């Protein structure tokens, strides 16, 4: 490919996004070349076509998408860029699949500092590189000032199912099955909320944003028939289990004492008046398996850096009402209802 | 799957989008069930997982994404919904591939009438059904009033390369090759602009928004080695050819007389002071092939409903400057430069 005729380099330090960056002409091409291609740097993007041509995969495909509208754009433990890579990798992985490629679609607001965009793009590039899942195709649109909010990012992801793995799926939870979580709950949502509200706590809260496909690869390799995998993002563990209760036509019984929650998260939740079981996670998964597989699964989780605080937290029960019940620390029991109200807007 | 416990149906006539629809809880689930699943209606979405599990494809994959921010949301010949289906199908098809699946990510602004959203979703469903390309996975986010603009939609698409087809690609134009377009240029962009500006012309302008994968399937089946296929969207034919000139390291020579433009589009462009060669198309493609294949390709195009006004419009030439030159109707010649300025914001 011949070099492109840009007379002046993009000013990534002091420049701002303007409408020409979304017009599809020279300014768009320059933004793509000097920012996106430079950061994501792979052979598919280097083709500079409107699509990427990938090798033929060796199994069934998994396909997923998520848009990210988190505010603020930068938070302890990550930013909208790394979140958009981790979140979509995780949705692919929750099918038991190995993620192979990501797309990235940007909707930028006119006036966004190019320095902010560059920081976000570099964070995506780092997350993608560390995960070994390239961003192979993309798109950029710009909307007028006041018609967006800095940056929105959509990522879609493709994965391949490993041979021999029975696909985990939300309708496969069976009475008697065991529920595990891979670590502490509520870290992401509480971090975002406290940052947004300008709250400061004594301890440092950090998002748990992380790519879970490495952990999942070890789990499905150890137990070929995990019934359900899910990442409890928006709405947290309680919402995910309510969804699964309806998908599988079962109930859940959880043991509050067994659910890992950081003391600083618990304290922040109490101050904020929210329940950590309804708060988003971005680096945790829940797994449901036959009772005979539970100890093995727990062992594999705990041996992985992202699953050190994994725990068995409950069981699947027969329940015509599809209730998620919590046995509290004090020996009582309460239903974790399926909320319709907004608890934490724009958390991811 | 057990029925979901919604006590009252979503009010698709008089209701509005609120932040709960993006919270991931009961209101999100209801929106998904009663609107998206009802309209898109396929076995993948019915799984209600965060990802779709597809069959193993039989060849190389193509992957693409586009976000749609067109304003107004509804326009003669389509809306943001049908556009988001056609546009991404076309980006898959321009690799010579057969599109198999789409994802859909919605970013909704609080306050959007649910009736508008329903109309858009039904239009997407119709476009997807007519194209035979299902929407298999999706996501919905809601941003506060004033942080978005009604609806933004991202679609990503997966396609499979037919066996025996040499993949068309932007760097494969060779001096001596022939350039064809599949029909009249400028229809989409001029329609959007005139609608937006409240201009009324004597004749009815209509977007050409259409899915081109059927046409492409016939083209690649007739000519196995088409060098380049591209849909001249943002920036129109002139911008696409400038991009290709740089990708392939060549120049282009176009014959203005041969370029099909509707008289009403030409008249509107004159009134608006814009050049139809820089105006977006959403149902047209340009093809570049060896001279010996051009007549055959033209014949296949003209035999297809979406290619009736196809024409040979120019040739690829050696040119160290990578210029796109137009031989004008009056016997002169001018360079179609690569614009950096925004001609038509938010056209797609």
XYZ file of C-alpha atoms in Angstrom:
696
model
C 0.000 0.000 0.000
C 1.324 3.414 -0.881
C 1.754 5.946 1.928
C -1.165 8.237 2.557
C -0.862 11.894 1.771
C -1.370 13.540 5.162
C 0.468 16.828 5.313
C 0.331 17.258 9.055
C 0.169 14.615 11.761
C -2.932 14.311 13.923
C -2.486 16.368 17.085
C -3.048 13.667 19.669
C -1.976 15.963 22.460
C -4.102 19.059 22.009
C -6.528 18.222 19.188
C -10.229 17.455 19.426
C -12.637 15.226 17.555
C -14.614 17.116 14.951
C -17.280 16.096 12.446
C -14.749 15.530 9.658
C -13.375 12.551 11.621
C -16.651 10.779 10.959
C -17.179 11.864 7.362
C -15.378 8.948 5.758
C -12.863 11.137 3.902
C -9.305 12.155 4.530
C -9.733 13.110 8.202
C -11.366 9.758 8.986
C -8.595 7.917 7.180
C -5.964 9.844 9.114
C -7.625 9.054 12.447
C -7.787 5.390 11.452
C -4.171 5.276 10.270
C -2.471 7.290 12.967
C -4.537 6.174 15.940
C -6.457 2.922 15.422
C -4.130 1.067 13.052
C -1.069 2.211 14.953
C -2.478 1.002 18.285
C -4.254 -2.201 17.251
C -1.564 -3.093 14.708
C -2.499 -6.384 13.041
C -2.588 -7.880 9.567
C -6.375 -7.816 9.275
C -6.698 -4.088 9.912
C -3.680 -3.468 7.707
C -5.761 -4.736 4.775
C -7.749 -1.501 5.169
C -10.915 -3.074 3.844
C -14.365 -2.576 5.341
C -14.213 -6.125 6.705
C -11.666 -8.667 7.907
C -11.034 -11.994 6.207
C -10.321 -14.703 8.809
C -9.200 -18.304 8.527
C -11.788 -21.071 8.467
C -12.544 -22.027 12.086
C -12.415 -25.607 13.299
C -15.700 -25.829 15.144
C -19.003 -24.238 15.976
C -18.996 -20.459 16.213
C -20.078 -18.188 19.014
C -21.136 -14.605 18.241
C -21.907 -11.800 20.685
C -22.084 -8.014 20.982
C -22.170 -5.346 23.693
C -22.201 -1.572 23.650
C -20.362 0.288 26.394
C -21.636 3.621 27.722
C -19.959 3.647 31.130
C -19.488 6.961 32.868
C -16.931 8.124 33.874
C -14.773 7.006 30.945
C -11.789 6.380 33.229
C -12.047 4.661 36.603
C -9.780 2.805 39.037
C -8.854 -0.516 37.448
C -9.749 0.364 33.874
C -11.584 2.549 31.415
C -14.271 2.215 28.750
C -11.630 0.838 26.366
C -10.368 -2.086 28.434
C -13.928 -2.749 29.627
C -15.157 -3.032 26.032
C -12.500 -5.656 25.297
C -12.929 -7.647 28.523
C -16.720 -7.557 28.496
C -17.134 -8.984 25.018
C -14.369 -11.560 25.428
C -16.224 -12.690 28.545
C -19.556 -13.005 26.747
C -17.872 -15.233 24.161
C -16.138 -17.242 26.866
C -19.376 -17.844 28.801
C -20.452 -20.151 25.975
C -17.367 -22.233 26.752
C -15.774 -20.881 23.577
C -12.321 -19.585 22.705
C -12.553 -15.935 21.505
C -10.708 -15.383 18.222
C -11.617 -11.881 17.004
C -13.203 -8.625 18.059
C -14.746 -5.724 16.151
C -14.822 -2.171 17.486
C -17.361 0.522 16.600
C -16.821 4.018 18.014
C -19.450 6.738 18.359
C -17.547 9.895 19.245
C -18.947 13.217 20.391
C -17.634 16.293 18.618
C -15.200 18.073 20.921
C -13.820 14.960 22.626
C -10.122 15.563 23.355
C -8.037 13.382 21.046
C -5.789 12.716 24.038
C -8.702 11.004 25.816
C -9.524 8.999 22.715
C -5.881 7.979 22.311
C -5.705 6.859 25.929
C -8.858 4.763 25.483
C -7.657 3.241 22.217
C -4.283 2.377 23.724
C -6.019 0.759 26.650
C -8.133 -1.339 24.256
C -5.009 -2.304 22.347
C -3.267 -3.394 25.546
C -6.279 -5.392 26.743
C -6.621 -7.034 23.335
C -2.902 -7.854 23.158
C -2.804 -9.268 26.672
C -5.864 -11.388 25.950
C -4.467 -12.550 22.610
C -7.704 -11.575 20.862
C -7.108 -9.080 18.021
C -9.445 -6.239 17.031
C -9.728 -7.045 13.333
C -12.348 -4.632 12.000
C -13.865 -1.336 13.065
C -15.877 1.766 12.365
C -15.937 5.370 13.558
C -18.861 7.766 13.629
C -18.971 11.296 15.022
C -22.097 13.023 16.365
C -22.533 16.706 17.088
C -21.744 18.165 20.489
C -24.603 17.387 22.871
C -25.816 14.381 20.856
C -23.501 11.863 22.510
C -21.387 11.677 25.653
C -17.695 11.583 24.856
C -17.294 8.020 23.611
C -19.585 5.052 23.200
C -17.950 1.806 22.082
C -19.524 -1.297 20.646
C -17.509 -4.462 20.425
C -18.695 -7.699 18.844
C -16.821 -10.936 19.330
C -16.432 -14.260 17.567
C -15.323 -17.445 19.281
C -14.849 -21.089 18.413
C -16.210 -23.961 20.511
C -13.510 -26.447 21.523
C -14.228 -29.966 20.284
C -15.690 -32.282 22.907
C -17.104 -29.541 25.109
C -20.853 -29.697 25.780
C -21.921 -26.040 25.375
C -22.914 -24.486 28.702
C -26.259 -22.704 28.350
C -28.685 -20.810 30.549
C -31.476 -23.385 30.382
C -29.325 -26.286 31.618
C -29.388 -25.716 35.400
C -30.904 -28.790 37.111
C -32.150 -29.282 40.662
C -29.258 -30.630 42.708
C -26.631 -28.730 40.691
C -24.058 -26.641 42.497
C -23.493 -22.882 42.041
C -19.960 -21.470 42.172
C -18.643 -17.938 41.806
C -15.071 -17.240 40.744
C -14.381 -14.477 43.271
C -15.566 -11.431 45.176
C -18.751 -9.693 44.057
C -19.661 -6.050 43.486
C -16.172 -4.619 42.912
C -16.832 -3.045 39.508
C -20.184 -1.402 40.177
C -19.211 0.008 43.544
C -15.985 1.426 42.108
C -17.845 3.202 39.286
C -20.512 4.532 41.582
C -18.106 5.878 44.171
C -15.943 7.484 41.487
C -19.005 9.027 39.854
C -20.464 10.355 43.045
C -17.112 11.734 44.112
C -17.270 9.615 47.228
C -14.006 8.741 48.878
C -13.604 5.794 51.137
C -10.725 4.932 53.360
C -9.703 1.986 51.231
C -9.110 1.935 47.518
C -11.847 0.356 45.480
C -10.868 -1.056 42.079
C -12.890 -2.483 39.224
C -12.391 -6.210 38.701
C -12.496 -5.750 34.885
C -10.616 -8.712 33.390
C -10.751 -11.169 30.501
C -11.974 -14.531 31.732
C -11.369 -16.696 28.648
C -8.142 -18.163 30.039
C -9.931 -19.269 33.182
C -12.838 -20.646 31.133
C -10.468 -22.634 28.908
C -9.126 -24.368 32.002
C -12.598 -24.962 33.407
C -14.022 -26.579 30.244
C -10.880 -28.600 29.802
C -11.236 -29.985 33.353
C -15.022 -30.476 33.245
C -16.409 -31.107 29.753
C -20.015 -30.664 30.787
C -20.383 -27.471 32.819
C -24.119 -26.804 32.715
C -24.069 -22.992 32.869
C -21.446 -20.244 32.755
C -22.450 -16.608 33.082
C -20.746 -13.335 33.910
C -22.893 -11.454 36.422
C -22.561 -7.960 34.925
C -25.496 -5.492 34.963
C -27.723 -6.341 37.903
C -25.100 -8.563 39.539
C -25.379 -12.115 40.814
C -28.999 -11.755 41.941
C -30.188 -10.660 38.483
C -28.191 -13.340 36.660
C -29.642 -16.045 38.893
C -33.174 -14.721 38.430
C -32.664 -14.885 34.663
C -31.292 -18.400 34.897
C -34.173 -19.445 37.168
C -36.587 -18.498 34.391
C -34.470 -19.961 31.602
C -34.058 -23.314 33.368
C -37.375 -23.367 35.237
C -35.737 -23.875 38.633
C -35.059 -22.042 41.892
C -31.795 -21.254 43.699
C -30.813 -21.435 47.330
C -27.753 -19.354 48.260
C -25.711 -19.306 51.432
C -24.919 -15.680 52.296
C -21.956 -16.685 54.500
C -20.287 -18.376 51.530
C -20.549 -15.432 49.111
C -17.188 -13.644 48.862
C -17.456 -9.857 49.200
C -14.541 -7.570 49.988
C -14.987 -5.769 53.328
C -14.430 -2.409 51.612
C -17.139 -3.219 49.056
C -19.530 -4.286 51.778
C -18.806 -1.072 53.678
C -19.273 1.099 50.583
C -22.540 -0.643 49.752
C -23.832 -0.014 53.235
C -22.942 3.672 52.973
C -24.551 3.913 49.528
C -27.598 1.908 50.494
C -27.161 -0.719 47.780
C -26.945 -4.493 47.852
C -23.668 -5.941 46.489
C -25.542 -8.956 45.129
C -27.213 -6.621 42.613
C -24.009 -4.802 41.673
C -22.182 -5.380 38.367
C -19.018 -7.452 38.070
C -16.705 -7.349 35.067
C -14.155 -10.007 35.931
C -16.180 -12.706 37.629
C -18.206 -15.662 36.464
C -20.752 -17.957 37.965
C -20.690 -21.634 37.084
C -23.363 -24.271 37.598
C -22.414 -27.937 37.421
C -23.396 -31.403 38.522
C -22.596 -31.980 42.220
C -19.913 -34.522 41.327
C -17.989 -31.903 39.313
C -18.141 -29.072 41.840
C -14.986 -29.758 43.839
C -12.924 -30.225 40.728
C -14.257 -26.980 39.247
C -13.571 -25.128 42.486
C -10.019 -26.457 42.532
C -9.352 -25.311 38.966
C -10.780 -21.865 39.740
C -8.705 -21.403 42.876
C -5.529 -22.407 41.066
C -6.076 -19.612 38.511
C -5.027 -16.009 39.259
C -8.547 -14.778 38.434
C -10.278 -17.367 40.612
C -8.304 -17.406 43.858
C -11.303 -16.422 45.953
C -13.740 -18.749 44.189
C -16.429 -20.345 46.324
C -19.377 -22.687 46.246
C -22.268 -20.398 47.103
C -25.453 -22.387 46.637
C -27.483 -25.037 44.908
C -30.193 -25.360 42.303
C -33.566 -26.440 43.704
C -36.958 -27.382 42.347
C -39.230 -24.358 42.655
C -42.397 -23.679 40.697
C -42.037 -19.982 41.649
C -38.447 -19.744 40.290
C -37.296 -17.934 43.433
C -33.720 -17.053 44.272
C -33.568 -17.510 48.030
C -30.789 -16.359 50.303
C -30.101 -18.029 53.629
C -28.822 -15.089 55.605
C -25.919 -14.981 58.011
C -28.402 -14.774 60.832
C -30.158 -18.009 59.940
C -33.141 -16.398 58.236
C -34.119 -16.542 54.593
C -35.115 -13.875 52.063
C -36.007 -13.834 48.393
C -33.617 -11.974 46.076
C -36.250 -10.482 43.830
C -35.867 -9.595 40.208
C -35.591 -5.800 40.246
C -37.276 -3.652 37.662
C -35.866 -0.380 38.970
C -32.587 1.117 37.837
C -30.034 0.614 40.549
C -26.894 1.839 38.828
C -27.242 3.451 35.391
C -24.371 3.379 32.877
C -22.198 1.010 34.819
C -20.822 -0.688 31.697
C -38.211 -21.866 29.291
C -40.823 -20.840 31.805
C -42.918 -17.755 31.073
C -41.619 -14.487 32.431
C -43.477 -12.763 35.199
C -44.428 -9.435 33.621
C -47.609 -8.128 35.151
C -48.359 -5.515 32.497
C -47.421 -5.511 28.833
C -44.970 -2.937 27.533
C -46.904 0.080 26.226
C -45.554 0.163 22.693
C -48.083 2.813 21.703
C -47.652 5.534 24.293
C -44.672 4.461 26.405
C -41.158 5.868 26.421
C -37.692 4.476 26.954
C -36.440 5.072 30.480
C -33.227 4.195 32.277
C -34.649 0.940 33.673
C -34.752 -0.440 30.119
C -30.971 -0.396 30.133
C -30.402 -1.629 33.681
C -30.259 -5.325 32.863
C -33.139 -6.236 35.178
C -36.812 -6.912 34.699
C -37.543 -3.892 32.474
C -34.670 -4.781 30.126
C -35.861 -8.379 29.959
C -39.384 -7.232 29.144
C -38.154 -4.948 26.360
C -36.095 -7.802 24.968
C -38.941 -10.330 25.193
C -41.849 -8.223 23.987
C -40.054 -6.179 21.357
C -36.740 -7.638 20.150
C -37.436 -11.369 20.475
C -40.965 -10.953 19.148
C -39.753 -9.063 16.077
C -36.512 -10.878 15.263
C -37.967 -14.270 16.246
C -35.285 -16.925 15.730
C -33.883 -19.931 17.548
C -30.622 -18.250 18.472
C -32.234 -15.330 20.279
C -34.743 -17.722 21.841
C -31.815 -19.287 23.737
C -31.731 -16.021 25.717
C -28.027 -16.308 26.367
C -25.551 -13.440 26.095
C -24.225 -14.964 22.886
C -25.405 -17.089 19.962
C -24.059 -20.544 19.183
C -23.835 -21.048 15.398
C -23.033 -24.072 13.266
C -19.461 -24.624 12.096
C -18.991 -22.706 8.832
C -17.612 -24.325 5.718
C -14.985 -21.802 4.714
C -13.052 -18.698 5.607
C -14.911 -16.141 7.694
C -15.563 -12.480 7.054
C -16.240 -10.151 10.002
C -17.341 -6.518 9.910
C -19.050 -3.824 11.971
C -20.729 -0.453 11.483
C -22.494 1.949 13.792
C -25.451 3.920 12.452
C -26.174 7.446 13.640
C -28.234 8.717 10.688
C -30.533 11.652 11.242
C -33.464 11.787 10.707
C -34.265 8.281 11.953
C -36.931 7.826 9.272
C -36.482 8.863 5.644
C -37.975 8.069 2.237
C -36.888 4.550 1.322
C -35.929 3.387 4.787
C -34.958 4.182 8.353
C -32.025 3.650 10.696
C -33.217 0.068 11.268
C -33.281 -1.160 7.683
C -30.101 0.826 6.974
C -28.275 -0.920 9.826
C -29.188 -4.309 8.350
C -28.426 -3.445 4.722
C -25.201 -1.592 5.452
C -23.545 -4.394 7.378
C -24.779 -7.118 5.035
C -23.176 -5.082 2.257
C -19.853 -4.773 4.045
C -19.772 -8.561 4.436
C -20.794 -9.048 0.804
C -18.040 -6.727 -0.500
C -15.518 -9.394 0.500
C -17.315 -11.737 -1.887
C -18.785 -13.537 1.120
C -22.221 -14.884 1.986
C -23.548 -13.159 5.141
C -24.827 -15.654 7.727
C -25.504 -13.716 10.936
C -25.887 -10.222 12.339
C -25.614 -8.787 15.832
C -27.475 -5.660 16.941
C -26.436 -3.250 19.685
C -28.810 -0.422 20.600
C -27.916 2.774 22.425
C -31.224 4.422 23.292
C -31.799 7.908 24.652
C -34.096 8.188 27.638
C -37.449 9.544 26.486
C -37.444 7.913 23.046
C -41.040 6.968 22.199
C -41.378 3.187 22.332
C -43.518 3.489 19.197
C -40.498 4.855 17.295
C -38.295 2.094 18.639
C -40.875 -0.535 17.714
C -41.122 0.838 14.184
C -37.327 0.730 13.827
C -37.061 -2.784 15.255
C -39.828 -4.046 12.981
C -38.071 -2.490 10.014
C -34.825 -4.263 10.995
C -36.722 -7.523 11.362
C -38.254 -7.120 7.913
C -34.920 -6.255 6.301
C -33.244 -9.189 8.031
C -36.016 -11.603 7.024
C -36.044 -10.433 3.417
C -32.270 -10.772 3.232
C -32.317 -14.189 4.896
C -29.697 -13.058 7.419
C -30.901 -13.469 11.020
C -30.084 -11.131 13.914
C -28.799 -13.729 16.372
C -27.475 -11.721 19.316
C -27.925 -8.236 20.724
C -27.559 -5.718 23.504
C -29.447 -2.662 24.739
C -28.095 0.306 26.636
C -29.924 3.470 27.677
C -28.289 6.866 28.221
C -29.805 9.878 29.942
C -31.795 12.475 28.025
C -29.369 14.780 26.219
C -26.537 12.215 26.189
C -27.620 10.501 22.974
C -29.890 11.248 20.045
C -32.890 8.940 19.964
C -31.301 5.717 18.721
C -27.838 4.672 17.662
C -27.497 1.149 16.303
C -24.403 -0.952 15.845
C -24.582 -4.091 13.749
C -21.742 -6.534 13.236
C -21.896 -9.215 10.589
C -20.324 -12.588 9.904
C -20.057 -14.127 6.461
C -18.569 -17.214 4.861
C -16.388 -17.144 1.733
C -17.709 -19.407 -1.019
C -15.195 -22.067 -2.039
C -13.280 -21.279 -5.229
C -13.771 -17.520 -5.049
C -10.590 -15.421 -4.996
C -11.338 -12.822 -2.303
C -11.815 -9.358 -3.767
C -9.727 -6.820 -1.851
C -8.934 -3.117 -2.014
C -5.253 -3.548 -2.925
C -5.947 -5.688 -6.010
C -6.816 -3.019 -8.621
C -4.342 -3.240 -11.521
C -3.638 -0.818 -14.365
C -5.850 -1.841 -17.289
C -8.663 -3.088 -15.025
C -12.191 -1.890 -15.646
C -14.417 -0.037 -13.127
C -18.145 -0.733 -13.002
C -20.912 0.677 -10.820
C -24.129 -1.221 -10.209
C -26.481 1.743 -10.655
C -27.266 5.410 -10.093
C -25.160 7.356 -7.621
C -26.012 9.780 -4.826
C -29.588 8.692 -4.125
C -29.189 7.978 -0.402
C -27.210 11.025 0.643
C -29.312 13.488 -1.310
C -32.509 11.992 0.113
C -31.257 12.326 3.698
C -30.002 15.828 3.156
C -33.159 17.103 1.517
C -35.324 15.496 4.200
C -33.151 16.963 6.932
C -33.080 20.442 5.493
C -36.816 20.350 4.912
C -36.204 20.927 1.244
C -38.898 19.818 -1.133
C -38.208 19.095 -4.760
C -40.679 18.498 -7.515
C -39.767 14.848 -7.792
C -39.619 12.271 -5.047
C -36.142 11.352 -3.912
C -35.718 7.944 -2.268
C -32.798 6.272 -0.551
C -31.365 3.327 -2.463
C -30.817 1.384 0.815
C -30.764 -2.298 -0.135
C -28.981 -5.556 0.676
C -26.520 -6.388 -2.097
C -25.468 -9.909 -1.098
C -27.774 -11.549 -3.622
C -26.253 -9.514 -6.426
C -22.736 -10.244 -5.143
C -23.445 -13.995 -5.012
C -24.314 -13.886 -8.705
C -21.277 -11.756 -9.541
C -18.728 -14.009 -7.815
C -20.388 -17.076 -9.225
C -20.037 -15.654 -12.765
C -16.525 -14.229 -12.314
C -14.421 -16.068 -9.703
C -11.711 -13.438 -9.627
C -13.281 -10.000 -9.233
C -10.368 -7.844 -8.093
C -12.262 -5.330 -5.947
C -15.808 -4.901 -4.653
C -16.752 -1.897 -2.559
C -19.920 -0.114 -1.531
C -19.418 3.626 -1.978
C -21.110 4.806 1.230
C -19.772 7.828 3.187
C -17.959 10.099 0.765
C -19.449 8.416 -2.294
C -17.730 7.044 -5.378
C -14.981 9.673 -5.392
C -13.878 8.875 -1.838
C -14.006 5.096 -2.374
C -11.842 5.400 -5.485
C -9.361 7.656 -3.708
C -9.060 5.052 -0.957
C -8.593 2.291 -3.505
C -6.020 4.360 -5.393
C -3.917 4.450 -2.234
C -4.529 0.829 -1.289
C -3.601 -0.451 -4.759
C -1.034 2.206 -5.679
C -2.809 3.143 -8.924
C -4.839 5.949 -10.482
C -8.327 5.982 -11.964
C -9.729 7.566 -15.092
C -13.513 8.005 -15.099
C -15.846 8.951 -17.920
C -18.425 11.407 -16.570
C -20.874 10.669 -19.397
C -20.967 7.013 -18.402
C -21.737 7.573 -14.701
C -25.439 6.969 -14.014
C -27.081 9.717 -11.968
C -30.828 10.282 -11.712
C -31.884 13.639 -13.146
C -33.673 14.523 -9.909
C -30.512 13.739 -7.915
C -28.415 15.844 -10.267
C -30.905 18.698 -9.958
C -31.014 18.460 -6.158
C -27.217 18.397 -5.975
C -27.028 21.513 -8.091
C -29.492 23.284 -5.828
C -27.622 22.153 -2.713
C -24.199 22.891 -4.146
C -22.864 19.373 -3.663
C -21.250 16.883 -6.025
C -23.150 13.579 -6.398
C -19.855 11.733 -6.825
C -19.100 12.506 -3.162
C -22.551 11.581 -1.899
C -23.269 8.348 0.022
C -24.945 5.333 -1.549
C -26.473 2.489 0.458
C -27.535 0.080 -2.264
C -24.791 0.336 -4.852
C -21.439 -1.288 -5.367
C -18.412 -0.632 -7.472
C -16.559 -3.553 -9.000
C -13.076 -3.652 -10.513
C -12.119 -6.565 -12.732
C -9.786 -7.656 -15.508
C -10.845 -6.189 -18.880
C -11.783 -9.626 -20.196
C -14.345 -10.087 -17.389
C -16.023 -6.693 -17.624
C -18.761 -7.443 -20.159
C -19.757 -10.589 -18.351
C -19.900 -8.768 -15.026
C -21.947 -5.969 -16.561
C -24.379 -8.491 -18.018
C -24.885 -10.211 -14.661
C -25.430 -6.853 -12.958
C -27.991 -5.670 -15.480
C -29.920 -8.933 -15.231
C -30.343 -8.396 -11.465
C -33.102 -6.145 -10.061
C -30.525 -4.147 -8.071
C -28.175 -3.681 -11.028
C -30.430 -2.692 -13.925
C -28.663 0.626 -14.434
C -25.159 -0.768 -14.044
C -22.457 0.785 -16.203
C -18.775 0.654 -17.018
C -17.541 4.021 -15.795
C -13.763 3.990 -16.082
C -10.435 2.225 -15.952
C -7.499 1.731 -13.633
C -4.324 3.514 -14.786
C -0.723 3.713 -13.703
C -0.280 6.923 -11.731
C 2.458 7.694 -9.226
C 0.216 10.456 -7.831
C -2.742 8.089 -7.252
C -5.138 10.578 -8.819
C -8.789 9.926 -9.561
C -9.356 11.824 -12.817
C -12.707 12.596 -14.367
C -13.066 13.200 -18.084
C -15.918 15.649 -18.107
C -18.902 15.771 -20.412
C -17.340 18.793 -22.065
C -14.134 17.011 -23.003
C -12.032 18.446 -20.185
C -10.491 16.653 -17.244
C -10.478 17.309 -13.507
C -9.090 15.576 -10.462
C -11.629 14.232 -7.958
C -9.688 15.089 -4.853
C -9.814 13.312 -1.550
C -11.866 15.617 0.660
C -11.003 16.253 4.243
C -13.991 18.464 4.944
C -17.327 17.167 6.148
C -19.763 17.269 3.297
C -22.740 15.510 4.827
C -22.618 14.642 8.535
C -24.601 11.706 9.954
C -25.688 10.302 6.641
C -25.512 6.690 7.827
